[in-house]
mmCIF file with all atom_site columns, C-alpha atoms in Angstrom:
data_model
loop_
_atom_site.group_PDB
_atom_site.id
_atom_site.type_symbol
_atom_site.label_atom_id
_atom_site.label_alt_id
_atom_site.label_comp_id
_atom_site.label_asym_id
_atom_site.label_entity_id
_atom_site.label_seq_id
_atom_site.pdbx_PDB_ins_code
_atom_site.Cartn_x
_atom_site.Cartn_y
_atom_site.Cartn_z
_atom_site.occupancy
_atom_site.B_iso_or_equiv
_atom_site.pdbx_formal_charge
_atom_site.auth_seq_id
_atom_site.auth_comp_id
_atom_site.auth_asym_id
_atom_site.auth_atom_id
_atom_site.pdbx_PDB_model_num
ATOM 1   C CA . UNK A 1 1   ? -14.448 -12.499 -4.449  1.00 48.00 ? 23  UNK A CA 1
ATOM 2   C CA . UNK A 1 2   ? -16.517 -13.810 -7.327  1.00 50.00 ? 24  UNK A CA 1
ATOM 3   C CA . UNK A 1 3   ? -14.749 -15.294 -10.351 1.00 50.00 ? 25  UNK A CA 1
ATOM 4   C CA . UNK A 1 4   ? -14.417 -13.087 -13.376 1.00 50.00 ? 26  UNK A CA 1
ATOM 5   C CA . UNK A 1 5   ? -16.925 -13.471 -16.165 1.00 49.00 ? 27  UNK A CA 1
ATOM 6   C CA . UNK A 1 6   ? -15.769 -15.159 -19.320 1.00 45.00 ? 28  UNK A CA 1
ATOM 7   C CA . UNK A 1 7   ? -13.030 -17.207 -17.686 1.00 46.00 ? 29  UNK A CA 1
ATOM 8   C CA . UNK A 1 8   ? -13.040 -20.865 -16.921 1.00 47.00 ? 30  UNK A CA 1
ATOM 9   C CA . UNK A 1 9   ? -12.214 -21.776 -13.351 1.00 45.00 ? 31  UNK A CA 1
ATOM 10  C CA . UNK A 1 10  ? -11.477 -19.358 -10.557 1.00 48.00 ? 32  UNK A CA 1
ATOM 11  C CA . UNK A 1 11  ? -9.956  -15.928 -10.840 1.00 48.00 ? 33  UNK A CA 1
ATOM 12  C CA . UNK A 1 12  ? -6.386  -17.165 -10.458 1.00 47.00 ? 34  UNK A CA 1
ATOM 13  C CA . UNK A 1 13  ? -6.546  -20.824 -11.417 1.00 46.00 ? 35  UNK A CA 1
ATOM 14  C CA . UNK A 1 14  ? -3.185  -21.785 -12.844 1.00 49.00 ? 36  UNK A CA 1
ATOM 15  C CA . UNK A 1 15  ? -2.095  -18.179 -13.282 1.00 50.00 ? 37  UNK A CA 1
ATOM 16  C CA . UNK A 1 16  ? 0.622   -17.547 -10.715 1.00 48.00 ? 38  UNK A CA 1
ATOM 17  C CA . UNK A 1 17  ? -1.393  -18.219 -7.591  1.00 48.00 ? 39  UNK A CA 1
ATOM 18  C CA . UNK A 1 18  ? 0.721   -21.053 -6.253  1.00 49.00 ? 40  UNK A CA 1
ATOM 19  C CA . UNK A 1 19  ? 3.967   -19.595 -7.509  1.00 54.00 ? 41  UNK A CA 1
ATOM 20  C CA . UNK A 1 20  ? 5.804   -17.041 -5.466  1.00 55.00 ? 42  UNK A CA 1
ATOM 21  C CA . UNK A 1 21  ? 9.269   -15.606 -5.291  1.00 51.00 ? 43  UNK A CA 1
ATOM 22  C CA . UNK A 1 22  ? 12.249  -17.932 -5.053  1.00 50.00 ? 44  UNK A CA 1
ATOM 23  C CA . UNK A 1 23  ? 14.075  -17.941 -1.755  1.00 45.00 ? 45  UNK A CA 1
ATOM 24  C CA . UNK A 1 24  ? 17.327  -17.652 -3.692  1.00 45.00 ? 46  UNK A CA 1
ATOM 25  C CA . UNK A 1 25  ? 16.053  -14.916 -6.031  1.00 47.00 ? 47  UNK A CA 1
ATOM 26  C CA . UNK A 1 26  ? 16.977  -11.249 -6.140  1.00 50.00 ? 48  UNK A CA 1
ATOM 27  C CA . UNK A 1 27  ? 18.377  -9.575  -3.034  1.00 52.00 ? 49  UNK A CA 1
ATOM 28  C CA . UNK A 1 28  ? 15.748  -8.148  -0.760  1.00 54.00 ? 50  UNK A CA 1
ATOM 29  C CA . UNK A 1 29  ? 16.258  -9.775  2.651   1.00 59.00 ? 51  UNK A CA 1
ATOM 30  C CA . UNK A 1 30  ? 13.164  -11.917 2.129   1.00 66.00 ? 52  UNK A CA 1
ATOM 31  C CA . UNK A 1 31  ? 10.938  -8.859  1.738   1.00 69.00 ? 53  UNK A CA 1
ATOM 32  C CA . UNK A 1 32  ? 8.542   -8.914  -1.180  1.00 79.00 ? 54  UNK A CA 1
ATOM 33  C CA . UNK A 1 33  ? 5.724   -6.647  -2.228  1.00 87.00 ? 55  UNK A CA 1
ATOM 34  C CA . UNK A 1 34  ? 3.343   -6.890  -5.147  1.00 91.00 ? 56  UNK A CA 1
ATOM 35  C CA . UNK A 1 35  ? 5.617   -4.923  -7.533  1.00 90.00 ? 57  UNK A CA 1
ATOM 36  C CA . UNK A 1 36  ? 8.653   -7.117  -6.833  1.00 89.00 ? 58  UNK A CA 1
ATOM 37  C CA . UNK A 1 37  ? 6.701   -10.367 -7.066  1.00 91.00 ? 59  UNK A CA 1
ATOM 38  C CA . UNK A 1 38  ? 5.098   -9.154  -10.305 1.00 93.00 ? 60  UNK A CA 1
ATOM 39  C CA . UNK A 1 39  ? 8.506   -8.331  -11.780 1.00 93.00 ? 61  UNK A CA 1
ATOM 40  C CA . UNK A 1 40  ? 9.907   -11.704 -10.770 1.00 92.00 ? 62  UNK A CA 1
ATOM 41  C CA . UNK A 1 41  ? 6.952   -13.604 -12.225 1.00 94.00 ? 63  UNK A CA 1
ATOM 42  C CA . UNK A 1 42  ? 7.245   -11.633 -15.464 1.00 95.00 ? 64  UNK A CA 1
ATOM 43  C CA . UNK A 1 43  ? 10.961  -12.464 -15.623 1.00 95.00 ? 65  UNK A CA 1
ATOM 44  C CA . UNK A 1 44  ? 9.942   -16.118 -15.473 1.00 95.00 ? 66  UNK A CA 1
ATOM 45  C CA . UNK A 1 45  ? 7.623   -15.632 -18.452 1.00 95.00 ? 67  UNK A CA 1
ATOM 46  C CA . UNK A 1 46  ? 4.349   -15.330 -16.543 1.00 94.00 ? 68  UNK A CA 1
ATOM 47  C CA . UNK A 1 47  ? 1.817   -12.841 -17.912 1.00 95.00 ? 69  UNK A CA 1
ATOM 48  C CA . UNK A 1 48  ? 0.405   -11.286 -14.758 1.00 95.00 ? 70  UNK A CA 1
ATOM 49  C CA . UNK A 1 49  ? -0.702  -7.842  -13.611 1.00 95.00 ? 71  UNK A CA 1
ATOM 50  C CA . UNK A 1 50  ? 0.428   -6.164  -10.390 1.00 93.00 ? 72  UNK A CA 1
ATOM 51  C CA . UNK A 1 51  ? -3.209  -5.764  -9.343  1.00 95.00 ? 73  UNK A CA 1
ATOM 52  C CA . UNK A 1 52  ? -3.748  -9.534  -9.583  1.00 95.00 ? 74  UNK A CA 1
ATOM 53  C CA . UNK A 1 53  ? -0.635  -10.164 -7.493  1.00 94.00 ? 75  UNK A CA 1
ATOM 54  C CA . UNK A 1 54  ? -1.823  -7.657  -4.879  1.00 93.00 ? 76  UNK A CA 1
ATOM 55  C CA . UNK A 1 55  ? -5.285  -9.271  -4.805  1.00 94.00 ? 77  UNK A CA 1
ATOM 56  C CA . UNK A 1 56  ? -3.828  -12.760 -4.380  1.00 93.00 ? 78  UNK A CA 1
ATOM 57  C CA . UNK A 1 57  ? -1.539  -11.480 -1.628  1.00 91.00 ? 79  UNK A CA 1
ATOM 58  C CA . UNK A 1 58  ? -4.554  -9.991  0.178   1.00 91.00 ? 80  UNK A CA 1
ATOM 59  C CA . UNK A 1 59  ? -6.568  -13.221 -0.081  1.00 93.00 ? 81  UNK A CA 1
ATOM 60  C CA . UNK A 1 60  ? -3.801  -15.335 1.446   1.00 91.00 ? 82  UNK A CA 1
ATOM 61  C CA . UNK A 1 61  ? -2.915  -12.704 4.052   1.00 88.00 ? 83  UNK A CA 1
ATOM 62  C CA . UNK A 1 62  ? 0.561   -11.741 2.816   1.00 86.00 ? 84  UNK A CA 1
ATOM 63  C CA . UNK A 1 63  ? 1.671   -8.144  3.278   1.00 83.00 ? 85  UNK A CA 1
ATOM 64  C CA . UNK A 1 64  ? 4.674   -6.410  1.802   1.00 81.00 ? 86  UNK A CA 1
ATOM 65  C CA . UNK A 1 65  ? 7.175   -4.709  4.076   1.00 76.00 ? 87  UNK A CA 1
ATOM 66  C CA . UNK A 1 66  ? 7.880   -0.988  3.737   1.00 74.00 ? 88  UNK A CA 1
ATOM 67  C CA . UNK A 1 67  ? 11.595  -0.547  4.166   1.00 74.00 ? 89  UNK A CA 1
ATOM 68  C CA . UNK A 1 68  ? 11.828  3.176   3.502   1.00 77.00 ? 90  UNK A CA 1
ATOM 69  C CA . UNK A 1 69  ? 11.475  5.675   6.287   1.00 80.00 ? 91  UNK A CA 1
ATOM 70  C CA . UNK A 1 70  ? 9.421   8.802   5.920   1.00 79.00 ? 92  UNK A CA 1
ATOM 71  C CA . UNK A 1 71  ? 11.549  11.917  5.799   1.00 82.00 ? 93  UNK A CA 1
ATOM 72  C CA . UNK A 1 72  ? 10.580  14.781  8.074   1.00 82.00 ? 94  UNK A CA 1
ATOM 73  C CA . UNK A 1 73  ? 11.383  17.987  6.255   1.00 87.00 ? 95  UNK A CA 1
ATOM 74  C CA . UNK A 1 74  ? 10.567  20.580  8.932   1.00 87.00 ? 96  UNK A CA 1
ATOM 75  C CA . UNK A 1 75  ? 11.288  20.285  12.624  1.00 87.00 ? 97  UNK A CA 1
ATOM 76  C CA . UNK A 1 76  ? 9.580   23.121  14.513  1.00 85.00 ? 98  UNK A CA 1
ATOM 77  C CA . UNK A 1 77  ? 11.560  24.984  17.146  1.00 90.00 ? 99  UNK A CA 1
ATOM 78  C CA . UNK A 1 78  ? 9.609   24.815  20.425  1.00 89.00 ? 100 UNK A CA 1
ATOM 79  C CA . UNK A 1 79  ? 11.182  28.089  21.619  1.00 91.00 ? 101 UNK A CA 1
ATOM 80  C CA . UNK A 1 80  ? 10.214  30.000  18.479  1.00 90.00 ? 102 UNK A CA 1
ATOM 81  C CA . UNK A 1 81  ? 7.532   32.669  18.715  1.00 89.00 ? 103 UNK A CA 1
ATOM 82  C CA . UNK A 1 82  ? 4.113   31.697  17.391  1.00 86.00 ? 104 UNK A CA 1
ATOM 83  C CA . UNK A 1 83  ? 2.689   33.605  14.438  1.00 86.00 ? 105 UNK A CA 1
ATOM 84  C CA . UNK A 1 84  ? 0.473   36.481  15.594  1.00 87.00 ? 106 UNK A CA 1
ATOM 85  C CA . UNK A 1 85  ? -3.271  36.453  14.880  1.00 87.00 ? 107 UNK A CA 1
ATOM 86  C CA . UNK A 1 86  ? -3.540  39.502  12.620  1.00 91.00 ? 108 UNK A CA 1
ATOM 87  C CA . UNK A 1 87  ? -7.304  39.153  12.098  1.00 91.00 ? 109 UNK A CA 1
ATOM 88  C CA . UNK A 1 88  ? -8.221  38.887  15.772  1.00 86.00 ? 110 UNK A CA 1
ATOM 89  C CA . UNK A 1 89  ? -10.311 35.738  15.545  1.00 86.00 ? 111 UNK A CA 1
ATOM 90  C CA . UNK A 1 90  ? -12.137 34.495  18.631  1.00 86.00 ? 112 UNK A CA 1
ATOM 91  C CA . UNK A 1 91  ? -12.958 30.792  18.687  1.00 84.00 ? 113 UNK A CA 1
ATOM 92  C CA . UNK A 1 92  ? -14.349 30.542  22.227  1.00 88.00 ? 114 UNK A CA 1
ATOM 93  C CA . UNK A 1 93  ? -17.632 28.657  22.367  1.00 85.00 ? 115 UNK A CA 1
ATOM 94  C CA . UNK A 1 94  ? -20.635 30.425  23.880  1.00 86.00 ? 116 UNK A CA 1
ATOM 95  C CA . UNK A 1 95  ? -22.461 27.144  24.497  1.00 86.00 ? 117 UNK A CA 1
ATOM 96  C CA . UNK A 1 96  ? -21.858 23.429  24.098  1.00 86.00 ? 118 UNK A CA 1
ATOM 97  C CA . UNK A 1 97  ? -23.731 21.824  21.203  1.00 83.00 ? 119 UNK A CA 1
ATOM 98  C CA . UNK A 1 98  ? -23.889 18.075  20.795  1.00 83.00 ? 120 UNK A CA 1
ATOM 99  C CA . UNK A 1 99  ? -25.127 17.072  17.384  1.00 76.00 ? 121 UNK A CA 1
ATOM 100 C CA . UNK A 1 100 ? -25.294 13.481  16.232  1.00 68.00 ? 122 UNK A CA 1
ATOM 101 C CA . UNK A 1 101 ? -24.740 13.319  12.594  1.00 58.00 ? 123 UNK A CA 1
#
């Protein structure tokens, strides 16, 4: 990524690039994402944006861990009757067409 215009040095020179979360910081089982790292750096007095933290994490290959599970709200009953086709649609193909594009 090219450095930003109007700044001296690289895009993150001396602005939180080498600093990361403390190992004895807030509870989180060693899991950190861009929002948590941003909050911790701001608590330490660093002026930094969450987008910059996410960009730096991407460049050094660090990924946050998603701890929350996705909730499934509807579990279909396999024995339930399917909804009837009230319009009478017919989707059978009369011929096979292969189109590239």
